[in-house]
PDB file of C-alpha atoms in Angstrom:
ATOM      1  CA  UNK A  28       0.000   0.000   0.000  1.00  0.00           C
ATOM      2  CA  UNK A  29       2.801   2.568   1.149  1.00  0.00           C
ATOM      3  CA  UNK A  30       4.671   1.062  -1.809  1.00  0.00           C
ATOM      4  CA  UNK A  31       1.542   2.111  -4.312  1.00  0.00           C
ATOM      5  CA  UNK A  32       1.175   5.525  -2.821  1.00  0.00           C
ATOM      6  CA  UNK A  33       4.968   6.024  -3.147  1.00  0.00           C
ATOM      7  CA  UNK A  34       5.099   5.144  -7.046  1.00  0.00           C
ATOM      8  CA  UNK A  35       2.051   7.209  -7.322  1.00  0.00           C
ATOM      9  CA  UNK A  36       2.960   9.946  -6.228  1.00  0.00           C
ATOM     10  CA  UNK A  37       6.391  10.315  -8.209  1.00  0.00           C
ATOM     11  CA  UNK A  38       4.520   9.950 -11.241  1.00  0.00           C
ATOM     12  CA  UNK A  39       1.902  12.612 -10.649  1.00  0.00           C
ATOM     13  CA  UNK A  40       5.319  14.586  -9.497  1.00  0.00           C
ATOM     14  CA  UNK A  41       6.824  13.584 -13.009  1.00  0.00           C
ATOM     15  CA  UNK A  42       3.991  14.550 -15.118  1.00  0.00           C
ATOM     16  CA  UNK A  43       3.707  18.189 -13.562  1.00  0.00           C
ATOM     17  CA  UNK A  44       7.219  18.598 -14.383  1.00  0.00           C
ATOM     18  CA  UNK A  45       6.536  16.938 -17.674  1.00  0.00           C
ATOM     19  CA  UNK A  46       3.388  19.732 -17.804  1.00  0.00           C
ATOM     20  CA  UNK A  47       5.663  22.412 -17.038  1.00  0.00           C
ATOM     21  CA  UNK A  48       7.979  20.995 -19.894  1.00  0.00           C
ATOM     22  CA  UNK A  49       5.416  21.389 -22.555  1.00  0.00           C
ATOM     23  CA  UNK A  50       4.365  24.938 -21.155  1.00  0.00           C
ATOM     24  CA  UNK A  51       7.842  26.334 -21.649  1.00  0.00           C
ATOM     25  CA  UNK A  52       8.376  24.644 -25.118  1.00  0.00           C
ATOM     26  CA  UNK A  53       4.950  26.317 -26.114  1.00  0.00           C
ATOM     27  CA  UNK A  54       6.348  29.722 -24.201  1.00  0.00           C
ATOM     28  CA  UNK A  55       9.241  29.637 -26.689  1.00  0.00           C
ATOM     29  CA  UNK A  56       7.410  28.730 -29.500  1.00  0.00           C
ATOM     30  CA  UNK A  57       5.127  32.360 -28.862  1.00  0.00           C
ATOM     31  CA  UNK A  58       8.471  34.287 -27.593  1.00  0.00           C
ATOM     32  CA  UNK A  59       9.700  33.060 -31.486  1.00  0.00           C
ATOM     33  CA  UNK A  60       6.458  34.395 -33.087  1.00  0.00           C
ATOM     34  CA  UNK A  61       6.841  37.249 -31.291  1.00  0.00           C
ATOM     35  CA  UNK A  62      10.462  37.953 -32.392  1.00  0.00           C
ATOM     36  CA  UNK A  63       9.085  37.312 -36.051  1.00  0.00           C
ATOM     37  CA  UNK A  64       6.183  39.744 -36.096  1.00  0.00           C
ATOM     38  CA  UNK A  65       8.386  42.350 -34.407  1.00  0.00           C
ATOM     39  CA  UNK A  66      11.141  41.194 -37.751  1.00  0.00           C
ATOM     40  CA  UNK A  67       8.076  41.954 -39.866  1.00  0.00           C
ATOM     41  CA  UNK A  68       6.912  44.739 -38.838  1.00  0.00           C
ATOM     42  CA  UNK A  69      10.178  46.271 -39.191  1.00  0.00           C
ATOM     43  CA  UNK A  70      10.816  45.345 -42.459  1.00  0.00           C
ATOM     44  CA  UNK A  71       6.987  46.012 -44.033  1.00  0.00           C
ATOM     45  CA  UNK A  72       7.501  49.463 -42.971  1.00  0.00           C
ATOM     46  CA  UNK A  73      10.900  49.649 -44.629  1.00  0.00           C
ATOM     47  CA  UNK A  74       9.431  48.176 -47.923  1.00  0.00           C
ATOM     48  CA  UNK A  75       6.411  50.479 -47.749  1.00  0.00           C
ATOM     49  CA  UNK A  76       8.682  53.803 -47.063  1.00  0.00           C
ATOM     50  CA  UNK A  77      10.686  52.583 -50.164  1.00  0.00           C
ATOM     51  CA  UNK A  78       6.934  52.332 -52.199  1.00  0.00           C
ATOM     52  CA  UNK A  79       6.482  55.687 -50.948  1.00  0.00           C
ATOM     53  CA  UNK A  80       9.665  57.153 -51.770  1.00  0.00           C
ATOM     54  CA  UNK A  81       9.060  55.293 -55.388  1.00  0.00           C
ATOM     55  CA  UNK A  82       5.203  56.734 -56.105  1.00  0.00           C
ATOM     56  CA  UNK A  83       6.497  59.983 -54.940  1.00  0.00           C
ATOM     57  CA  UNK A  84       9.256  60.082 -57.715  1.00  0.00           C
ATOM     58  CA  UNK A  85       6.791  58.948 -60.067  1.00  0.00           C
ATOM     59  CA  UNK A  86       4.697  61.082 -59.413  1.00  0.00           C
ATOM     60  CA  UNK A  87       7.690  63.942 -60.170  1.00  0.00           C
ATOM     61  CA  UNK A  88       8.310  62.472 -63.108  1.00  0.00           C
ATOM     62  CA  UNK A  89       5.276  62.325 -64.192  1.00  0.00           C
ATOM     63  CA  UNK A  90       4.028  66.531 -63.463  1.00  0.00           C
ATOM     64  CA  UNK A  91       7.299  66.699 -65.136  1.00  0.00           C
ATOM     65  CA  UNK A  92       6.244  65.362 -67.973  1.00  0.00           C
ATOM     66  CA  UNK A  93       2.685  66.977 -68.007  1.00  0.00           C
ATOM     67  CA  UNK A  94       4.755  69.982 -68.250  1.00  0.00           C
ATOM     68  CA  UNK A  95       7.373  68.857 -70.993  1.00  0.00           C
ATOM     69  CA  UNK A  96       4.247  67.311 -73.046  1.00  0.00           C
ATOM     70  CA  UNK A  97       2.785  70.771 -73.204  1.00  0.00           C
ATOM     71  CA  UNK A  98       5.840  72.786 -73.664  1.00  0.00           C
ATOM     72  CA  UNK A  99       6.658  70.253 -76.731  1.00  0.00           C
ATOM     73  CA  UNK A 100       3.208  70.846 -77.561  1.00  0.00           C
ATOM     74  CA  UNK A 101       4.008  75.065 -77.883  1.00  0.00           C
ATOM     75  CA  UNK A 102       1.232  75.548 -75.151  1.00  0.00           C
ATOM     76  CA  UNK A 103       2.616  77.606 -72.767  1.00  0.00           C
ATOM     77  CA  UNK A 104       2.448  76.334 -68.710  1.00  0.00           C
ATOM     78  CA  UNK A 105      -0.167  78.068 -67.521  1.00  0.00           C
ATOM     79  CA  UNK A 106      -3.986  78.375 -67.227  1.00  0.00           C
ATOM     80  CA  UNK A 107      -5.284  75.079 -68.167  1.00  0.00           C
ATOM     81  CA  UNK A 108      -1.323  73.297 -68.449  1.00  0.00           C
ATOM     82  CA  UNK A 109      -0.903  74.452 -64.814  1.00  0.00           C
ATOM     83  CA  UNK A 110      -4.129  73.556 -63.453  1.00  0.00           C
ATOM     84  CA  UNK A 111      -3.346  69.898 -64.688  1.00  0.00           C
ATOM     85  CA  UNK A 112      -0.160  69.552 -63.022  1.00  0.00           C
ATOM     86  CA  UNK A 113      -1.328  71.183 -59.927  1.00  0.00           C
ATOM     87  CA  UNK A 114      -4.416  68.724 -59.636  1.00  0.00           C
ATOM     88  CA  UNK A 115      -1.675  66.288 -60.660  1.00  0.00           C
ATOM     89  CA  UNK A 116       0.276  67.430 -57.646  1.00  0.00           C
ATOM     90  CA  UNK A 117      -2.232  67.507 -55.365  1.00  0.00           C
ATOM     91  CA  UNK A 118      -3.121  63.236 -55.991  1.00  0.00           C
ATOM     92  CA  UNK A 119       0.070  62.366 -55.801  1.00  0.00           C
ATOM     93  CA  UNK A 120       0.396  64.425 -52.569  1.00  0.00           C
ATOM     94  CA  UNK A 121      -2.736  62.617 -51.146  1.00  0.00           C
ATOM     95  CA  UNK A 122      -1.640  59.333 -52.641  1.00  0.00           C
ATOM     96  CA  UNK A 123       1.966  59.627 -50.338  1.00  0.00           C
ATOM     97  CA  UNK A 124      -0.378  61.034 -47.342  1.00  0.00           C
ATOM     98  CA  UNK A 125      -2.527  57.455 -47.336  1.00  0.00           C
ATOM     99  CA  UNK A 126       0.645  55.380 -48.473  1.00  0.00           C
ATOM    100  CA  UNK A 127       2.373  56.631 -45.239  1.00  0.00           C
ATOM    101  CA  UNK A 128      -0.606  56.484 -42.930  1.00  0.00           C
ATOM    102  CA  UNK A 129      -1.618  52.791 -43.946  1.00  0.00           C
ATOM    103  CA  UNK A 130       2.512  51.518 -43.818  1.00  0.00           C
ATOM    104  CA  UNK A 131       2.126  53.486 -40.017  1.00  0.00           C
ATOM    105  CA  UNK A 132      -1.335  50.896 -39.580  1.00  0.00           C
ATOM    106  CA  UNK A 133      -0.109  47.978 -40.363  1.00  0.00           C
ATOM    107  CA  UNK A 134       3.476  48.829 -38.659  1.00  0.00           C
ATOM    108  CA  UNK A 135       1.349  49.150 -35.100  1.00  0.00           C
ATOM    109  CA  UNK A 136      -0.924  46.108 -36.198  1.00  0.00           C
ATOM    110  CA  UNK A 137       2.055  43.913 -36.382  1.00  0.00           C
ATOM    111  CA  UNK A 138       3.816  45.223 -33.417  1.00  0.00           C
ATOM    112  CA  UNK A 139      -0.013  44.634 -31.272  1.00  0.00           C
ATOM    113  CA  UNK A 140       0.777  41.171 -32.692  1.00  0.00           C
ATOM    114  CA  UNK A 141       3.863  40.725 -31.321  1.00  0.00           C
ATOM    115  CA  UNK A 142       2.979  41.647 -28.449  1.00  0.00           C
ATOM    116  CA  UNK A 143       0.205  39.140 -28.240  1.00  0.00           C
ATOM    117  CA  UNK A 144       2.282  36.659 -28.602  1.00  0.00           C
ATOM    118  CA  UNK A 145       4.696  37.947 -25.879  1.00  0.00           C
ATOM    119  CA  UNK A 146       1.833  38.009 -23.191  1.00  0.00           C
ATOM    120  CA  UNK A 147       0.890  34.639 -24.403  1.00  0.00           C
ATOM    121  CA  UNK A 148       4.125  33.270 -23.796  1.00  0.00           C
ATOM    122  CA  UNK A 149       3.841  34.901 -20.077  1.00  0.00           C
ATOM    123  CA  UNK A 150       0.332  32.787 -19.574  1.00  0.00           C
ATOM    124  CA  UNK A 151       1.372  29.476 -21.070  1.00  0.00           C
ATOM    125  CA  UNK A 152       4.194  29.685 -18.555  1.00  0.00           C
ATOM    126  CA  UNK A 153       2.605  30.630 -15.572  1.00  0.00           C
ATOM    127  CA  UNK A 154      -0.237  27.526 -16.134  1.00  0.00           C
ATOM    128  CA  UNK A 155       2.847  25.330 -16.742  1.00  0.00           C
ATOM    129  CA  UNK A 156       3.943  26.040 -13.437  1.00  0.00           C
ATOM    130  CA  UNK A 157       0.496  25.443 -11.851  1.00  0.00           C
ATOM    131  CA  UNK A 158       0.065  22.558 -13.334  1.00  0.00           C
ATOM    132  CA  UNK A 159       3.522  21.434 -11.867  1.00  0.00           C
ATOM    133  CA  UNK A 160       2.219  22.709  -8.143  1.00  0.00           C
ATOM    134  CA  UNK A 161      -1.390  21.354  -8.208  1.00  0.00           C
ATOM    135  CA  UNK A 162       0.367  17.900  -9.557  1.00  0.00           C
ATOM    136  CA  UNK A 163       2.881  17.954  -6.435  1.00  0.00           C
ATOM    137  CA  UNK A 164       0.399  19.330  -4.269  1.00  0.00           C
ATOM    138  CA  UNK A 165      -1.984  16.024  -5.201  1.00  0.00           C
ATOM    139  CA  UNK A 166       0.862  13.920  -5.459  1.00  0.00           C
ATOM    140  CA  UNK A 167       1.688  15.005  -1.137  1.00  0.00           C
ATOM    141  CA  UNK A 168      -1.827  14.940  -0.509  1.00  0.00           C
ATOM    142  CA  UNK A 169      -1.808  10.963  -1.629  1.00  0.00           C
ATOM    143  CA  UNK A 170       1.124  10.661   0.590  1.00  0.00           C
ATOM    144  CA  UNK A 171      -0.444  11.985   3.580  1.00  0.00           C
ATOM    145  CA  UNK A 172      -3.573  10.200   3.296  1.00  0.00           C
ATOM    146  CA  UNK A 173      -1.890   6.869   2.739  1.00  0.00           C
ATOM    147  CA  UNK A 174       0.557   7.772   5.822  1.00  0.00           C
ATOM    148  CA  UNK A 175      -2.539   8.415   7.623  1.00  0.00           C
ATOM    149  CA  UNK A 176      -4.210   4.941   6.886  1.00  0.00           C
ATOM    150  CA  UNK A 177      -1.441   3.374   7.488  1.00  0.00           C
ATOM    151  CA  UNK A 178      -0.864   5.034  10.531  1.00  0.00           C
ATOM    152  CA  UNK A 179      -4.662   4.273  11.431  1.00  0.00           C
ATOM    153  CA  UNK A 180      -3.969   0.437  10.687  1.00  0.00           C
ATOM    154  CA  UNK A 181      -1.753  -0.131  12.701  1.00  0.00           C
ATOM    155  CA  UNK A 182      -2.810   2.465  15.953  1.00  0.00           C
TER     156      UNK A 182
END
């Protein structure tokens, strides 16, 4: 019986341990997410500032050629000439304006990720470890009540 109890107990012992194991394996696992949505973040907002920095030449080159059409053209760059490249202007101005506000959104929706995944890390770890407690709390609890039968057998 004491025997029983004894084995008993080291396994429930074993398989908090084994509990708290698997908890910091998946902790890792979200610490590594986290580390690659931060990576990502990073480097969307880098690709989008490039994007940016490319529609805004574009968009240079392209007023610029509004204006060389027309001058080719013998119409002289104003009235109607300028009020093309203006409007022109004033898109590509508003196109940059939403380019940089969305790369900003997505930047701080990837970053919220990663932090996600860095407080999820924090819970899977903390239920590891009370797994591992409630399993050696259960596992001394058997030991005490099969020390106190025994003791009651034999009083």
């Amino acid at each position: 019986m004491g025997a029983g109890s004894a084995l008993s107990a080291m396994g429930g012992m074993k398989a908090g341990n084994a509990q708290a194991q698997i908890a910091d394996y998946n902790a890792r696992i979200d610490e590594r997410n986290q580390k690659t949505a931060e990576n990502m973040a990073a480097h969307n907002l880098l690709l989008a500032k490039a994007d940016i920095i490319q529609s805004g030449n574009d968009a240079a080159r392209s007023i610029s050629g509004i204006d060389a059409h027309f001058g080719a053209a013998g119409v002289s760059a104003g009235g109607s000439t300028l009020t093309v490249a203006m409007e022109s202007a004033r898109r590509a101005d508003e196109e940059l304006t939403i380019g940089i506000y969305n790369a900003h959104k997505e930047n701080l929706e990837m970053r919220e990720r990663a932090v996600a995944f860095g407080m999820q890390a924090g819970i899977t770890r903390a239920e590891g470890k009370a797994r591992q407690r409630a399993a050696r709390s259960e596992a001394i609890g058997s030991l005490l009540s099969t020390a106190g039968s025994i003791g009651m057998k034999y009083a």
